[in-house]
Coordinates of C-alpha atoms in Angstrom, one line a residue:
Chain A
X34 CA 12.2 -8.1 8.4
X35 CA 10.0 -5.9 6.0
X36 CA 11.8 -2.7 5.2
X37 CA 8.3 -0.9 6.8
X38 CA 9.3 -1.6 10.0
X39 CA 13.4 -1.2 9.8
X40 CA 11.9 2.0 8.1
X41 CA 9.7 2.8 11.1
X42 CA 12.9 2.5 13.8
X43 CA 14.5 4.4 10.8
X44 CA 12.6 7.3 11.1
X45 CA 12.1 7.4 14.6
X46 CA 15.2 7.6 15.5
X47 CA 16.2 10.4 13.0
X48 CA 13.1 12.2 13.8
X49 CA 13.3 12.1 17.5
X50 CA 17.2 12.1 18.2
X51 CA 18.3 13.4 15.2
X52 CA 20.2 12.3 11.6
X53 CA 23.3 12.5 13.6
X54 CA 22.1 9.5 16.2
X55 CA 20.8 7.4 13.4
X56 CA 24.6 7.8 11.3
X57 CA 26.2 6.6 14.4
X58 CA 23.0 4.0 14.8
X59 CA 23.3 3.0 11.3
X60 CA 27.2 3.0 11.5
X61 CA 27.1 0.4 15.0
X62 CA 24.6 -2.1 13.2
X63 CA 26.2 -2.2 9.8
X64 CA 23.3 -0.5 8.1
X65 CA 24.4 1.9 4.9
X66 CA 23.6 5.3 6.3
X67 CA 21.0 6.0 3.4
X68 CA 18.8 3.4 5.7
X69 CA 16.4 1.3 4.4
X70 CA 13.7 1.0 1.7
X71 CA 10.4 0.6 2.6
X72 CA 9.2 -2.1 0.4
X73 CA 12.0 -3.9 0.2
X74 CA 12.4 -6.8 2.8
X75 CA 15.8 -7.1 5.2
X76 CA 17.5 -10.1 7.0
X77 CA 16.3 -10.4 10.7
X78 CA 19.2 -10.1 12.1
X79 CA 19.5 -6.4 11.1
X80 CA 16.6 -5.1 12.8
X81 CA 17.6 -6.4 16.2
X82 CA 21.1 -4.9 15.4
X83 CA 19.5 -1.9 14.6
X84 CA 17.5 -1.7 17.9
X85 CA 20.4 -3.0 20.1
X86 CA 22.5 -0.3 18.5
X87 CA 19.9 2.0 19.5
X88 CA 19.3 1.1 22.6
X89 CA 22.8 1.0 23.7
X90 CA 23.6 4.4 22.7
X91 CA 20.6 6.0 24.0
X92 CA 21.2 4.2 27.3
X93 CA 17.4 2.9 27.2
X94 CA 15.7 -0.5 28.0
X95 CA 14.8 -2.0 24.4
X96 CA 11.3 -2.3 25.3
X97 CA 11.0 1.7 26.4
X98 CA 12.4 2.2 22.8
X99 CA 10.1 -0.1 21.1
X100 CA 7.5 1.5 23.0
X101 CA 8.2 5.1 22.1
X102 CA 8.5 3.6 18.3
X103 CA 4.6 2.6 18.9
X104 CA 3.6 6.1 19.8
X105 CA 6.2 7.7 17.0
X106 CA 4.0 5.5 14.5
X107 CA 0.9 6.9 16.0
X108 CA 1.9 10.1 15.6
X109 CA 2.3 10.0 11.5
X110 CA -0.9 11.7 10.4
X111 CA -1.3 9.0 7.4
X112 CA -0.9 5.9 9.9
X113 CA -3.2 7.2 12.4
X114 CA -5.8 7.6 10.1
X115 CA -5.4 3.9 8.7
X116 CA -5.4 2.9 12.4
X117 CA -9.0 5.0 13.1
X118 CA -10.6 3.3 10.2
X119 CA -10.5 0.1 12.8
X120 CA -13.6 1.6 15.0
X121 CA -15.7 4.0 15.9
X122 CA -14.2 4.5 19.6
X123 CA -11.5 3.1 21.3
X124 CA -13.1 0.3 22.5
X125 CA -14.6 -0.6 18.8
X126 CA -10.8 -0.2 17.7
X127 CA -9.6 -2.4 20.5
X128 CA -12.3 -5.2 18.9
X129 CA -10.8 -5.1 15.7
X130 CA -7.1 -5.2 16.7
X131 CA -7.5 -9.0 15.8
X132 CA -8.3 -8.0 12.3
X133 CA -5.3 -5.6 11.7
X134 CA -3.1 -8.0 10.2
X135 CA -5.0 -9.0 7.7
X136 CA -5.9 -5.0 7.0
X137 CA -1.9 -4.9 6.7
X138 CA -1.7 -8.0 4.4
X139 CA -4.5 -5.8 1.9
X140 CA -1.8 -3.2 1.7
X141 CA 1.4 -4.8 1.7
X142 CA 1.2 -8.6 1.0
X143 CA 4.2 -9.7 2.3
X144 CA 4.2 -7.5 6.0
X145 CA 3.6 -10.2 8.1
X146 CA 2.9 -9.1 11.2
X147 CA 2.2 -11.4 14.4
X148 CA -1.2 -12.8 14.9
X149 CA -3.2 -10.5 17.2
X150 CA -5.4 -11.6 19.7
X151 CA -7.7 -9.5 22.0
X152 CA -8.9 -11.7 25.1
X153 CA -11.6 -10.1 27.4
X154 CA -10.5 -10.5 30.9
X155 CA -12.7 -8.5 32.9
X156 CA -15.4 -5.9 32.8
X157 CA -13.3 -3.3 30.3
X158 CA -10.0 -5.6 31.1
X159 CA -8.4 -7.2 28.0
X160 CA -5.0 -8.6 27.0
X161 CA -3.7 -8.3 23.8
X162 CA -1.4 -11.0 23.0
X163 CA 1.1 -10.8 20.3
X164 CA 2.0 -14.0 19.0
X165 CA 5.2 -13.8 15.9
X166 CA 8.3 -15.5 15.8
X167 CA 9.8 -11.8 16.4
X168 CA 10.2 -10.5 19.8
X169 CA 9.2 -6.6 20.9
X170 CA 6.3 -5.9 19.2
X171 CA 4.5 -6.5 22.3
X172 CA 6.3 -3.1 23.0
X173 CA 5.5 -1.9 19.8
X174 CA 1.9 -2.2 20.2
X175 CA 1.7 -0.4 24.1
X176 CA 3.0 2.3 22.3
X177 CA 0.4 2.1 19.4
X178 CA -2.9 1.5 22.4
X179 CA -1.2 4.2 24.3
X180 CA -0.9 7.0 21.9
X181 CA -4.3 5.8 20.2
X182 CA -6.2 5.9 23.7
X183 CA -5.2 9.6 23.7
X184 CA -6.3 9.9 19.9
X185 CA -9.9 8.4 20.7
X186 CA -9.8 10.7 24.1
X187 CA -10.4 7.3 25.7
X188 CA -9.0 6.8 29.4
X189 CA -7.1 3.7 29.4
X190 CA -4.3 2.0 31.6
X191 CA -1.9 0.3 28.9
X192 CA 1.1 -1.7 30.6
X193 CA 3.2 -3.5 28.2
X194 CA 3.7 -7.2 29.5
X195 CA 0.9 -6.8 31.6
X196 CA -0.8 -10.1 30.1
X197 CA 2.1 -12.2 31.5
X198 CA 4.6 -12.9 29.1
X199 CA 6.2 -10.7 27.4
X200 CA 4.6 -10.3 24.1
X201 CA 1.5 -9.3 25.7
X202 CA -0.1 -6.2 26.8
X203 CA -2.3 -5.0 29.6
X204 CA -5.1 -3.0 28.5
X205 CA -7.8 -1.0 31.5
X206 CA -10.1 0.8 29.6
X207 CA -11.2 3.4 32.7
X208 CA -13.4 5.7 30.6
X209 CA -14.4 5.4 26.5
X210 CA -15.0 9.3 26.3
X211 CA -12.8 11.0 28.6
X212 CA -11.6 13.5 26.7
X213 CA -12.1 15.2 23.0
X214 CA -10.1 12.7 20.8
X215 CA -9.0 14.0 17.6
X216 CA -10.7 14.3 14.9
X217 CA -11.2 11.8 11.9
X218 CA -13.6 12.2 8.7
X219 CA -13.8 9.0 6.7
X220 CA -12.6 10.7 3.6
X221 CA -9.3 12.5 3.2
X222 CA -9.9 15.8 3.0
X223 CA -9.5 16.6 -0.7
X224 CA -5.7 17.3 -1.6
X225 CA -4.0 15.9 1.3
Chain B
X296 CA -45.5 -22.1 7.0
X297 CA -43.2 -24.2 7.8
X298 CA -42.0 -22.0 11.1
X299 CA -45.0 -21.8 12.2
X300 CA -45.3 -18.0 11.3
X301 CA -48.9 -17.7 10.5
X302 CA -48.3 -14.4 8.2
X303 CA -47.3 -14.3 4.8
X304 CA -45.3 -10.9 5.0
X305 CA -41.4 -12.1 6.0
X306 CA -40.7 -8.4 6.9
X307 CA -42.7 -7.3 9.8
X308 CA -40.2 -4.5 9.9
X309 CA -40.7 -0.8 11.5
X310 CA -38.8 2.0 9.6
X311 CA -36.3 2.7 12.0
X312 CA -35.1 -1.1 11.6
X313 CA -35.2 -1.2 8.3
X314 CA -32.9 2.1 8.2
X315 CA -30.1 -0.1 10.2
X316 CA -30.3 -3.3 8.1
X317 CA -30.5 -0.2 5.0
X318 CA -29.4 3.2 6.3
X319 CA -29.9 3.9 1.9
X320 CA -33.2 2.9 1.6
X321 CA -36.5 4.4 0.6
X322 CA -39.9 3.2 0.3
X323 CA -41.6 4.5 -2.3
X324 CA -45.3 4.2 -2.9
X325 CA -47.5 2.7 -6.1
X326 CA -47.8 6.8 -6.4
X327 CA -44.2 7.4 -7.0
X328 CA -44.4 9.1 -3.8
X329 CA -41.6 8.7 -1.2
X330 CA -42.8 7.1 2.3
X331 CA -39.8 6.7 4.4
X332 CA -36.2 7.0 3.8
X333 CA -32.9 5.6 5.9
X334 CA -31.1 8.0 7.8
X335 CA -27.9 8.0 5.5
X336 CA -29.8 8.7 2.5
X337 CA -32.0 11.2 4.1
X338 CA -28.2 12.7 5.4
X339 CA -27.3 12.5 1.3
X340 CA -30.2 15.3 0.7
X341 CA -28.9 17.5 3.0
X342 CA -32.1 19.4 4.9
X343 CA -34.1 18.6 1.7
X344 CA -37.7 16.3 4.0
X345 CA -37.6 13.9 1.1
X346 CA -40.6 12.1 2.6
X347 CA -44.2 12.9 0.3
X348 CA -41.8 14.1 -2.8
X349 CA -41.3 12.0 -5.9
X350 CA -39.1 9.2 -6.3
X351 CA -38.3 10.3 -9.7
X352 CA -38.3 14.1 -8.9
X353 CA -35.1 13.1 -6.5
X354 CA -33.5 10.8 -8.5
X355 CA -32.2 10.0 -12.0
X356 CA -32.1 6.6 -13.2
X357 CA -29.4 6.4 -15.4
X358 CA -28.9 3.1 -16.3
X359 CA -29.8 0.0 -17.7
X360 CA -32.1 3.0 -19.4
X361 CA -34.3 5.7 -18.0
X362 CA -37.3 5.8 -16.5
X363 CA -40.1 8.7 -16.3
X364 CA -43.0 6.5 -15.1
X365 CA -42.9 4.0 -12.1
X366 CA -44.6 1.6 -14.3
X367 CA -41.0 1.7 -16.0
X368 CA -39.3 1.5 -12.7
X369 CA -41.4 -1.6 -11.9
X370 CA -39.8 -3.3 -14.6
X371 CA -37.0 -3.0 -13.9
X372 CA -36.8 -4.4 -10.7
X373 CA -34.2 -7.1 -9.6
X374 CA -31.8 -5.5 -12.4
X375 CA -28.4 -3.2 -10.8
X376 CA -29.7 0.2 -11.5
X377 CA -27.5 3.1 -11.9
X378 CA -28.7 6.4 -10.5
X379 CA -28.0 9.7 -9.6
X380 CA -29.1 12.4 -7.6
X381 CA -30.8 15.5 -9.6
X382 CA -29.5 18.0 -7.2
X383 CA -26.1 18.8 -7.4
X384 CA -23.8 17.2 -6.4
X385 CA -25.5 14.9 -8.4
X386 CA -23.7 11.5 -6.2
X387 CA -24.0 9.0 -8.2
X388 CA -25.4 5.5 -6.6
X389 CA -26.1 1.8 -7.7
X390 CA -29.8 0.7 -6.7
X391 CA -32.2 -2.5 -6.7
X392 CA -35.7 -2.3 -6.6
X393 CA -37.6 -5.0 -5.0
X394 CA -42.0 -4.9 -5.3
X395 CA -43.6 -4.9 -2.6
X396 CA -47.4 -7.2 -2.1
X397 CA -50.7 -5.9 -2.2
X398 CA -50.1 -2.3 -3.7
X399 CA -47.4 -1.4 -0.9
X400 CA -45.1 0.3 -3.1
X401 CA -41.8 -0.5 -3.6
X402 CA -38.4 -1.0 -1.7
X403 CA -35.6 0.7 -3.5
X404 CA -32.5 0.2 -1.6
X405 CA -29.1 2.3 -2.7
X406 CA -25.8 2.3 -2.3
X407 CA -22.6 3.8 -3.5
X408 CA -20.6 3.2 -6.1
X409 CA -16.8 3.2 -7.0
X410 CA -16.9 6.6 -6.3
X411 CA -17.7 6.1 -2.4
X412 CA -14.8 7.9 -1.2
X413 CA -16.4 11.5 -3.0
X414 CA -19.6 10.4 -1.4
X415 CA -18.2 10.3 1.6
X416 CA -16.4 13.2 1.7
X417 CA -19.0 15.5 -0.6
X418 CA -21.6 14.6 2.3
X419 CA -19.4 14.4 5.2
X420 CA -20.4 10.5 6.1
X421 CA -19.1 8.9 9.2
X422 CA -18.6 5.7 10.2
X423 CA -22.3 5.7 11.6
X424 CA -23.7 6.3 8.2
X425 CA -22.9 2.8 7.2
X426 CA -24.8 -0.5 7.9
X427 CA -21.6 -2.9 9.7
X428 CA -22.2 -5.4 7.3
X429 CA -21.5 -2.9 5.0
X430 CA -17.7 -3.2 3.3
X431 CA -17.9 0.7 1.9
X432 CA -15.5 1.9 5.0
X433 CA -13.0 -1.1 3.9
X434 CA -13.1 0.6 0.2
X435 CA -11.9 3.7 1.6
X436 CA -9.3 2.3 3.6
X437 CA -8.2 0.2 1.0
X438 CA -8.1 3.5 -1.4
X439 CA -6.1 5.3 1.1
X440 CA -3.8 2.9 1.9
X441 CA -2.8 2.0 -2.2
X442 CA -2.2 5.5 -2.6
X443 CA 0.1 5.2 0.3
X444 CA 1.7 2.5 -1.2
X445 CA 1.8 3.5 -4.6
X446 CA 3.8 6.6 -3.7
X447 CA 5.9 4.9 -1.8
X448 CA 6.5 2.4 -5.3
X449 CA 6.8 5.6 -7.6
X450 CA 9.5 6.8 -4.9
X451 CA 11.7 3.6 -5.1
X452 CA 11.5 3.7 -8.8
X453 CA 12.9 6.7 -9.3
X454 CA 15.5 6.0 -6.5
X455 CA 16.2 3.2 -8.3
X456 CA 15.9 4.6 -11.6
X457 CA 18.5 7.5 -11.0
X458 CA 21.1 4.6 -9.1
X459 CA 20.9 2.9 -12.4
X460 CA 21.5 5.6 -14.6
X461 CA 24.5 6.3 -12.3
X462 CA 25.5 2.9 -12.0
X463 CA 25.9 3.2 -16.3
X464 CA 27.7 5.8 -16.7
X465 CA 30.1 5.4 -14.7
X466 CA 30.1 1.9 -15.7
X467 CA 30.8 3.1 -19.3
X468 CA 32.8 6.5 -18.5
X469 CA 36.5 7.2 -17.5
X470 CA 36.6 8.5 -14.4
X471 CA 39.3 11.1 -14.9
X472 CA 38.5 12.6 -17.9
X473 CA 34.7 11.6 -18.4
X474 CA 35.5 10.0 -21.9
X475 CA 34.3 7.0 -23.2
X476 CA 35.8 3.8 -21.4
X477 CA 36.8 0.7 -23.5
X478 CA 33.1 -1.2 -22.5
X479 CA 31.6 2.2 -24.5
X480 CA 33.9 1.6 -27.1
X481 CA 33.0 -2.0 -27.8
X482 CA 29.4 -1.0 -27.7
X483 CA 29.8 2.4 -30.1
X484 CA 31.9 0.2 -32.9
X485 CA 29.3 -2.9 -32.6
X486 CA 26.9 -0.5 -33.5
X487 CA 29.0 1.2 -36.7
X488 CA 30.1 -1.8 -38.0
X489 CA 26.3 -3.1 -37.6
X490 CA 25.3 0.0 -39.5
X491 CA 27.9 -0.7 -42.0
X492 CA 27.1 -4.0 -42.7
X493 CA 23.5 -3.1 -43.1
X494 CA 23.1 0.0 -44.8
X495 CA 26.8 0.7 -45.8
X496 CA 27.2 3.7 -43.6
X497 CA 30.6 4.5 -43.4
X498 CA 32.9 5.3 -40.3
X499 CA 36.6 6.1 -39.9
X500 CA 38.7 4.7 -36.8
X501 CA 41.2 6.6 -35.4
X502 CA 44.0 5.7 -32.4
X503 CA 45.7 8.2 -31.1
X504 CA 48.6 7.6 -28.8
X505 CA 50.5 10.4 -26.9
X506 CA 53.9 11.7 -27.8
X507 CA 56.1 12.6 -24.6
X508 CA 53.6 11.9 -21.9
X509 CA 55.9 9.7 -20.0
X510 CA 58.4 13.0 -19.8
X511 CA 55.8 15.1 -18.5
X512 CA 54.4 12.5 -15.9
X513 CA 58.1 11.9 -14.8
X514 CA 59.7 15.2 -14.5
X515 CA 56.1 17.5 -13.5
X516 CA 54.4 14.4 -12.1
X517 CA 51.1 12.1 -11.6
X518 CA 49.0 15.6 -11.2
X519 CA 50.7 16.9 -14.2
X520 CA 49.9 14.3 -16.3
X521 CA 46.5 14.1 -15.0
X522 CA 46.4 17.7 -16.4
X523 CA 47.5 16.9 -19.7
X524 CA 44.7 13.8 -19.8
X525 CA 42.0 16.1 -19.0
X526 CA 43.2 18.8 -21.2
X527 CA 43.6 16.3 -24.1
X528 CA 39.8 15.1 -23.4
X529 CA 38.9 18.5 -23.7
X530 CA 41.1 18.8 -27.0
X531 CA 39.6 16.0 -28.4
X532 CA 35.6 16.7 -27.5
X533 CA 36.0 19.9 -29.4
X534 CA 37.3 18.7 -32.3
X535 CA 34.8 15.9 -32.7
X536 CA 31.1 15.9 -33.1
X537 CA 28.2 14.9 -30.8
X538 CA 27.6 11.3 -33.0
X539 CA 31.3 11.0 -32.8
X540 CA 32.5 8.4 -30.1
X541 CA 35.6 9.3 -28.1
X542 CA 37.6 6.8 -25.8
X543 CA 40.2 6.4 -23.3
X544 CA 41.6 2.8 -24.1
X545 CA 44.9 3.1 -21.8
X546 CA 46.7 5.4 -19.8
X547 CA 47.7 7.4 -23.0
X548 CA 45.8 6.0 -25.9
X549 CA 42.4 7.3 -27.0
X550 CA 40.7 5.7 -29.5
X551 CA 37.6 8.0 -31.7
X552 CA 34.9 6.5 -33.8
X553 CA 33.8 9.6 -36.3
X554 CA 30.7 7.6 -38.5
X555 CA 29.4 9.7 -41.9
X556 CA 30.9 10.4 -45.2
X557 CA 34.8 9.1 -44.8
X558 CA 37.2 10.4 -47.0
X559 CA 41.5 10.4 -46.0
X560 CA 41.5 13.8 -46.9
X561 CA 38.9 14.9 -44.7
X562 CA 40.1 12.7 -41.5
X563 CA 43.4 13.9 -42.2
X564 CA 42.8 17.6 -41.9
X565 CA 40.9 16.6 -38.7
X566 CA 44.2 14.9 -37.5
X567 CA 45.9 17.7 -38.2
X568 CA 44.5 19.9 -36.5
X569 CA 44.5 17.6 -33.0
X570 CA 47.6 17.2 -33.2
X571 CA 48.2 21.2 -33.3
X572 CA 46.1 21.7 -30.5
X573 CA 47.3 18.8 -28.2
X574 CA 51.1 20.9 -28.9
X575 CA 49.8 23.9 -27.4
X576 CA 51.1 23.5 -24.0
X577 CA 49.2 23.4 -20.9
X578 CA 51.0 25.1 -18.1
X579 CA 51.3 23.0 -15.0
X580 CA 52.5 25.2 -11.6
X581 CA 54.2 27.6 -14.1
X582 CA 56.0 25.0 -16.0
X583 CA 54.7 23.9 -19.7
X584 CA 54.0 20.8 -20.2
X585 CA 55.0 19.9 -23.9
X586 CA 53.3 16.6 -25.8
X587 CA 52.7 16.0 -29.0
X588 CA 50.6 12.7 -30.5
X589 CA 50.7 10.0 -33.1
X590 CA 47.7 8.9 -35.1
X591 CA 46.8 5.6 -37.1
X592 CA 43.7 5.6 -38.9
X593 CA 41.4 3.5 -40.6
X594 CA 38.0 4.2 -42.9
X595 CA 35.5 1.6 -43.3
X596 CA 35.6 1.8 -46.8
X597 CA 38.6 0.3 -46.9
X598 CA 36.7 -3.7 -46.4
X599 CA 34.3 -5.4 -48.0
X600 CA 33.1 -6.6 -44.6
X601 CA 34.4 -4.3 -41.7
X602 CA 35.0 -5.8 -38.7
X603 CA 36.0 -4.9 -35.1
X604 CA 39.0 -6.7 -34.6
X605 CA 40.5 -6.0 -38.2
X606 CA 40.2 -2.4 -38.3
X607 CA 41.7 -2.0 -34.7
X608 CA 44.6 -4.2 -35.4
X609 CA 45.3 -2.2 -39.0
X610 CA 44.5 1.7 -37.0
X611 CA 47.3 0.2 -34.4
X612 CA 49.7 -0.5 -37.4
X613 CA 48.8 2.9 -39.3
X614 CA 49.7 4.5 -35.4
X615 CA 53.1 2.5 -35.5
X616 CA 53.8 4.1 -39.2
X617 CA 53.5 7.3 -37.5
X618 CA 55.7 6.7 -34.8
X619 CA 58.2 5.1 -37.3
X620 CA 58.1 8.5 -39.0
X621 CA 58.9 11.0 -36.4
X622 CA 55.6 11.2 -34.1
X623 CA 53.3 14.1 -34.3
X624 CA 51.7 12.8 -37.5
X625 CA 48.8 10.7 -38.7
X626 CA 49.1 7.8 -41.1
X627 CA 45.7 6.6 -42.7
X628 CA 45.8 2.8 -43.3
X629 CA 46.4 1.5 -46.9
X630 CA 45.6 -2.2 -47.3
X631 CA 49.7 -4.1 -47.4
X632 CA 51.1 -1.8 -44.4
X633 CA 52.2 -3.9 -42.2
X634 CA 54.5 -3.6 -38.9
X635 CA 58.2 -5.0 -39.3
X636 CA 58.5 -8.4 -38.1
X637 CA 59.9 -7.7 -34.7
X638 CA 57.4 -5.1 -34.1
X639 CA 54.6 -7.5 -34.4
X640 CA 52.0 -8.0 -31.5
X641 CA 54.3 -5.5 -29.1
X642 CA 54.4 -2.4 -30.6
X643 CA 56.4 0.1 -28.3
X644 CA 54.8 3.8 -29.1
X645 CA 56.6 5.5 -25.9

C-alpha cells in the first residue's frame, strides 16, 4: 500500500489517540515506531496489520475506524481544499467523485486508488461504489462524504454499506444548502 | 447551406451566451470601442463599466509586437496574442482575435496565462468565473497539489540525506573513541599513496601499539581500559593535525597517517612526545592507570613506488624493533630491518 495512506492511519491515530497509542500500534503490527514515509510504497499486508492492531486496542469495529480516518483526512486543511476543487456544491462534488482517482494519479502516479463509481438511484439517492482489490475504503470514503457534506453545508444521509455490499456507500442528499459551508477561494491565500 | 440554415452568420448568439461559452470575452467594434464584455472579464476590471471605452485604452498588447491602431490589431488576428491589463495589477492574459463580417467589429476572446493562480487570487475568481470546458481550475489544483508533493519530496530527502550521513560515519568511525575505523583507514592511505604516486607528496605511517594495556584492563577492568582508549584518542587527536588521519586498527593498536614534508627527525619528536603524554596517567576510581606505547614508523620517501601493503608490513616491523628494545620508544623503518625468523607473520607486542 502507498505510504500516503499507511501515513494517513499514521497520523490519525497519533493525532486523535495520541503518540503513545500509535508506539504500542506500531509496536503490535511490526511497524518501526518512526512510521511510515509518505512516498514510499509498503507491502499490503502491513496496512491491515496496522488497522487490526488499531482496531483491537481501541476496542472498535474496523469500519468505525476507517470511517473516522475518512473524516480525520477531511479535516487537514491542505486535503480539503484539494477535495473542494471537485465542485461547486456538494452535489457537483458528488458528480466528480468518479474522476478523483485520476486527480490522485496527476499528483502521485503510483496511488492507485479503487475505481469510483457514482450511480444515481433516486431523486438525490446515489451509491457510491468502491471497487479495488483492497477492502475498507468503502469506510474510508463515508468518512470523506460525511465530513465534506458538513464542509459544503450540504444536508446529506451518508451510511457506509448502504449500496449493498460492503465497498459501497449510501448517499441521501436531503438539502444542497442547509447550512453555511466553509469557505474555499480558488487560490491559496498568498503564503499559506 | 447544407443544414438547411438559410443565414450565413453561424453565431446567432445573444451576449449573455456568448459570456458562458467565453466568460473572457469582448466585442469590440471597427471604432476600437468596446461593445460587450463576459462577466469574468468585466469581474477582472473591478467596478471599472468597460463597455463604450477603448479596447486599446484597457489593454496592452504585448506580444507578437504592439499595437496602437486597430488596423494593427486586425492583423494580427488568428496569431496567440500576449496582453496585459494597463491598470494595475496589470494581469497579464493570452488572447485571439477573430473578425467579424460586414464591419461588426471584432471578437477578442482572453484567457489566462501560466500565471492563473495570481489571477485568480489578485481578483478573487471562483469557480463560477470559469467556462466548464475550461481546464484553468485543473491548473490550480494541479499547482497546489505539486507543491504538496514537492515538500513532501524535499522532506524525505533530507530525512534521507541526514540517515546517510549517519549511516557513514558510523560506518567509518570507532564507536568508543570516535577515531577512524580500519574501512577509514584503507580509504585515507588509498588516497596518500595515490597522491604520492602522482605528485610525489609525501606521508609518514606510524603504528602505535600500547604498552601495559592488558594490566590495566585486568587488574582496574573493561571500564578502565575503556578510559585509557578514550583518553589515548584524545592524546593522539591533539597531537596530530586536522589533514592527519588517525585510526583504531585493534583493541590496542592505532595506526596515524600524517601526509606533508616527512623527515625522521620531525616524526620522531612527534613520537616522542605521544609517548610522554600517553605516560601521564589517567586516574580511574582513584587508582592510576599506567601505560606506556611502542611506535614503528615508516616515511614514504623511503620507496620508489609506495604501497599500502608494504609500508604497513615494514611500520609493523619498525613497532616490533621497539618492543624488542624495551617499549616506550619509536623506531623509524630503515630499508633491511627485518623481524627475527620466529617472529615472522605473529608478532606478539603484549
Amino acid at each position: 500500500m502507498h505510504g500516503l495512506v499507511n501515513r494517513s492511519v499514521q497520523c490519525f491515530l497519533r493525532d486523535t489517540y495520541g503518540v503513545a497509542r500509535w508506539a504500542s500500534v506500531a509496536e503490535e503490527a511490526g511497524i518501526d515506531p518512526s512510521g511510515f514515509e509518505a512516498l514510499l510504497v509498503y507491502d499490503d499486508a502491513l496496512t491491515d496489520a496496522m488497522i487490526d492492531a488499531a482496531a483491537r486496542q481501541l476496542g472498535k469495529p474496523r469500519d468505525a475506524l476507517l470511517e473516522d480516518v475518512g473524516i480525520y483526512l477531511v479535516g487537514l486543511e491542505p486535503l480539503r481544499r484539494l477535495l473542494r476543487f471537485g465542485g461547486v456544491d456538494y452535489a457537483d462534488f458528488l458528480q466528480s467523485l468518479d474522476e478523483l482517482p485520476d486527480r490522485v494519479h496527476l499528483a502521485v502516479p503510483d496511488l492507485d486508488m479503487p475505481d469510483l463509481e457514482l450511480k444515481a438511484t433516486g431523486p438525490g439517492r446515489f451509491t457510491l461504489i468502491c471497487g479495488g482489490e483492497h477492502d475498507g475504503f468503502g469506510a474510508v470514503f463515508a468518512g470523506i462524504l460525511r465530513a465534506m457534506a458538513d464542509d459544503y453545508g450540504a444536508l446529506a444521509l451518508i451510511e457506509a454499506g448502504g449500496g449493498g455490499g460492503a465497498e459501497t456507500v449510501g448517499i441521501e442528499l436531503l438539502e444542497a444548502q442547509f447550512a453555511t459551508g466553509r469557505r474555499f477561494d480558488l487560490a491559496r491565500p498568498e503564503g499559506a | 447551406m447544407m443544414d438547411g440554415n438559410p443565414l450565413s452568420d453561424p453565431a446567432l448568439l445573444g451576449e449573455a451566451d456568448l459570456g458562458r461559452l467565453m466568460p473572457m470575452f469582448l466585442w469590440v467594434a471597427p471604432t476600437g470601442h468596446i461593445r460587450a464584455v463576459g462577466p469574468t472579464l468585466a469581474k477582472l476590471c473591478e467596478g471599472v463599466a468597460i463597455v463604450g471605452l477603448r479596447f486599446l485604452d484597457m489593454f496592452e498588447i504585448r506580444k507578437p509586437q504592439s499595437a496602437r491602431s486597430m488596423d494593427e490589431v486586425r492583423l494580427m488576428a488568428g496569431q496567440r496574442l500576449h496582453l496585459g491589463l494597463r491598470e494595475p495589477p496589470h494581469t497579464g492574459l493570452r488572447g485571439l482575435v477573430v473578425p467579424l463580417q460586414d464591419g461588426q467589429g471584432m471578437i477578442v476572446n482572453l484567457s489566462f496565462g501560466i500565471a492563473a493562480a495570481e489571477a485568480v487570487r489578485d481578483h478573487a475568481l471562483t469557480n463560477a468565473d470559469f467556462a466548464p470546458t475550461d481546464l484553468t481550475v485543473e491548473l490550480l489544483y494541479l499547482t497546489e497539489v505539486k507543491a504538496a508533493v514537492m515538500e513532501e519530496l524535499a522532506a524525505l530527502n533530507a530525512r534521507l540525506q541526514a540517515a546517510q550521513r549517519a549511516a557513514e560515519e558510523q560506518a567509518l568511525t570507532d564507536a568508543l573513541t570516535g577515531l577512524a575505523n580500519r574501512r577509514a583507514l584503507d580509504t585515507a592511505l588509498g588516497r596518500v599513496l595515490d597522491a604520492a604516486l602522482r605528485g610525489g607528496k609525501d606521508f609518514a605511517l606510524l603504528h602505535l601499539d600500547l604498552d601495559f594495556f592488558k594490566a590495566v584492563n585486568d587488574t582496574l577492568g573493561h571500564a578502565a581500559g575503556d578510559l585509557v582508549l578514550t583518553h589515548v584518542a584524545a592524546v593522539l587527536r591533539g597531537a596530530t593535525r586536522k589533514q592527519d588521519t588517525v585510526a583504531r586498527v585493534g583493541g590496542d593498536e592505532f595506526v596515524m597517517i600524517l601526509p606533508g614534508p616527512v623527515d625522521e627527525a620531525t616524526i620522531t619528536t612527534i613520537a616522542r612526545r605521544i609517548i610522554a603524554e600517553l605516560e601521564m596517567p589517567v586516574t580511574f576510581e582513584g587508582e592510576p592507570c599506567r601505560i606506556s606505547g611502542s611506535i614503528g614508523a615508516t616515511l614514504s620517501t623511503l620507496y620508489e613506488r609506495p604501497d599500502a601493503d608494504r609500508m604497513l608490513s615494514d611500520a609493523d616491523t619498525a613497532l616490533y624493533v621497539s618492543k624488542r628494545r624495551g617499549r616506550g620508544r619509536c623506531t623509524i623503518y630503515v630499508p633491511g630491518l627485518e623481524l627475527p625468523e620466529d617472529k615472522r607473520g605473529a608478532p606478539d607486542r603484549r
